[in-house]
Structure formats: structure tokens, C-alpha cells
Amino acid sequence: MARKPDRIRIEVFGPASEAETAEEAFRPSNEAILSIARLIGRQIAREQFERARAMERKQARQNRSGHMR
């Protein structure tokens, strides 16, 4: 069975009570922003890793073909 991708839940909240601080009021949006940033960072890291591996493979092919001449 295929694994389902992680999902970001968006919750709707009613008006903030006066006792709630600004930090508490923005916590859900901060968590969503951090989740998105984490996903973007992972994607960038994957792409950099793939480029590095492609360069290594290219160098290995060039080295192999250079020794046969």
C-alpha cells in the first residue's frame, strides 16, 4: 500500500479572547509557515543532492572513458 503524503491542516479559529497574547494568536500560522519552509528546504536539499550525484556520475564516466584511449 502506498504511503499517503503528509498533509498540512488548516484550522479556522474564532475571535481571540482578550487574555490571549499576540504570540498565542499567531501560533497556528507560524506553525504552518514553518511546515511550508521545512518542505521547501527538504526539496532544495533533494535537488542539490541529485545534482551532486549527477556530477559524480558524469565524472566517473569521463574518467572511465579517458583511460581507454
mmCIF file of C-alpha atoms in Angstrom:
data_model
loop_
_atom_site.group_PDB
_atom_site.id
_atom_site.type_symbol
_atom_site.label_atom_id
_atom_site.label_comp_id
_atom_site.label_asym_id
_atom_site.label_seq_id
_atom_site.Cartn_x
_atom_site.Cartn_y
_atom_site.Cartn_z
ATOM 1 C CA MET A 1 0.000 0.000 0.000
ATOM 2 C CA ALA A 2 1.360 3.415 -0.963
ATOM 3 C CA ARG A 3 2.107 5.867 1.816
ATOM 4 C CA LYS A 4 -0.038 8.992 1.787
ATOM 5 C CA PRO A 5 1.908 12.274 1.742
ATOM 6 C CA ASP A 6 1.908 14.427 4.849
ATOM 7 C CA ARG A 7 -0.879 16.930 4.849
ATOM 8 C CA ILE A 8 -0.993 20.374 6.364
ATOM 9 C CA ARG A 9 -4.175 21.005 8.292
ATOM 10 C CA ILE A 10 -5.654 24.476 8.264
ATOM 11 C CA GLU A 11 -7.905 25.259 11.189
ATOM 12 C CA VAL A 12 -10.265 28.201 11.460
ATOM 13 C CA PHE A 13 -10.413 29.910 14.838
ATOM 14 C CA GLY A 14 -12.959 32.301 16.244
ATOM 15 C CA PRO A 15 -12.084 35.776 17.511
ATOM 16 C CA ALA A 16 -9.238 35.815 20.007
ATOM 17 C CA SER A 17 -10.084 36.447 23.626
ATOM 18 C CA GLU A 18 -8.511 39.451 25.300
ATOM 19 C CA ALA A 19 -6.448 37.189 27.544
ATOM 20 C CA GLU A 20 -4.731 35.673 24.532
ATOM 21 C CA THR A 21 -1.338 37.167 23.718
ATOM 22 C CA ALA A 22 -0.252 38.097 20.215
ATOM 23 C CA GLU A 23 2.189 35.180 20.204
ATOM 24 C CA GLU A 24 -0.589 32.713 21.010
ATOM 25 C CA ALA A 25 -2.844 34.279 18.371
ATOM 26 C CA PHE A 26 -0.255 33.779 15.608
ATOM 27 C CA ARG A 27 0.982 30.339 16.703
ATOM 28 C CA PRO A 28 -1.170 28.353 14.189
ATOM 29 C CA SER A 29 0.011 30.489 11.264
ATOM 30 C CA ASN A 30 3.619 30.323 12.472
ATOM 31 C CA GLU A 31 3.402 26.536 12.600
ATOM 32 C CA ALA A 32 2.008 26.451 9.057
ATOM 33 C CA ILE A 33 4.766 28.751 7.824
ATOM 34 C CA LEU A 34 7.416 26.594 9.486
ATOM 35 C CA SER A 35 5.913 23.462 7.926
ATOM 36 C CA ILE A 36 5.989 25.024 4.479
ATOM 37 C CA ALA A 37 9.552 26.269 4.983
ATOM 38 C CA ARG A 38 10.613 22.790 6.095
ATOM 39 C CA LEU A 39 9.051 21.240 2.968
ATOM 40 C CA ILE A 40 10.763 23.785 0.716
ATOM 41 C CA GLY A 41 14.098 23.206 2.464
ATOM 42 C CA ARG A 42 13.809 19.453 2.000
ATOM 43 C CA GLN A 43 13.009 19.896 -1.694
ATOM 44 C CA ILE A 44 16.028 22.175 -2.180
ATOM 45 C CA ALA A 45 18.255 19.671 -0.375
ATOM 46 C CA ARG A 46 16.930 16.826 -2.572
ATOM 47 C CA GLU A 47 17.618 18.818 -5.731
ATOM 48 C CA GLN A 48 21.152 19.718 -4.609
ATOM 49 C CA PHE A 49 21.842 16.087 -3.729
ATOM 50 C CA GLU A 50 20.578 14.907 -7.120
ATOM 51 C CA ARG A 51 22.757 17.477 -8.930
ATOM 52 C CA ALA A 52 25.815 16.404 -6.916
ATOM 53 C CA ARG A 53 25.158 12.728 -7.694
ATOM 54 C CA ALA A 54 24.739 13.534 -11.401
ATOM 55 C CA MET A 55 28.084 15.374 -11.403
ATOM 56 C CA GLU A 56 29.756 12.405 -9.670
ATOM 57 C CA ARG A 57 28.335 10.005 -12.268
ATOM 58 C CA LYS A 58 29.447 12.306 -15.094
ATOM 59 C CA GLN A 59 32.987 12.490 -13.655
ATOM 60 C CA ALA A 60 33.083 8.711 -13.245
ATOM 61 C CA ARG A 61 32.013 8.214 -16.894
ATOM 62 C CA GLN A 62 34.624 10.700 -18.088
ATOM 63 C CA ASN A 63 37.333 9.015 -16.016
ATOM 64 C CA ARG A 64 36.423 5.573 -17.373
ATOM 65 C CA SER A 65 36.344 6.745 -20.980
ATOM 66 C CA GLY A 66 39.606 8.689 -20.559
ATOM 67 C CA HIS A 67 41.571 5.582 -19.501
ATOM 68 C CA MET A 68 40.524 3.581 -22.593
ATOM 69 C CA ARG A 69 42.071 5.910 -25.168
#
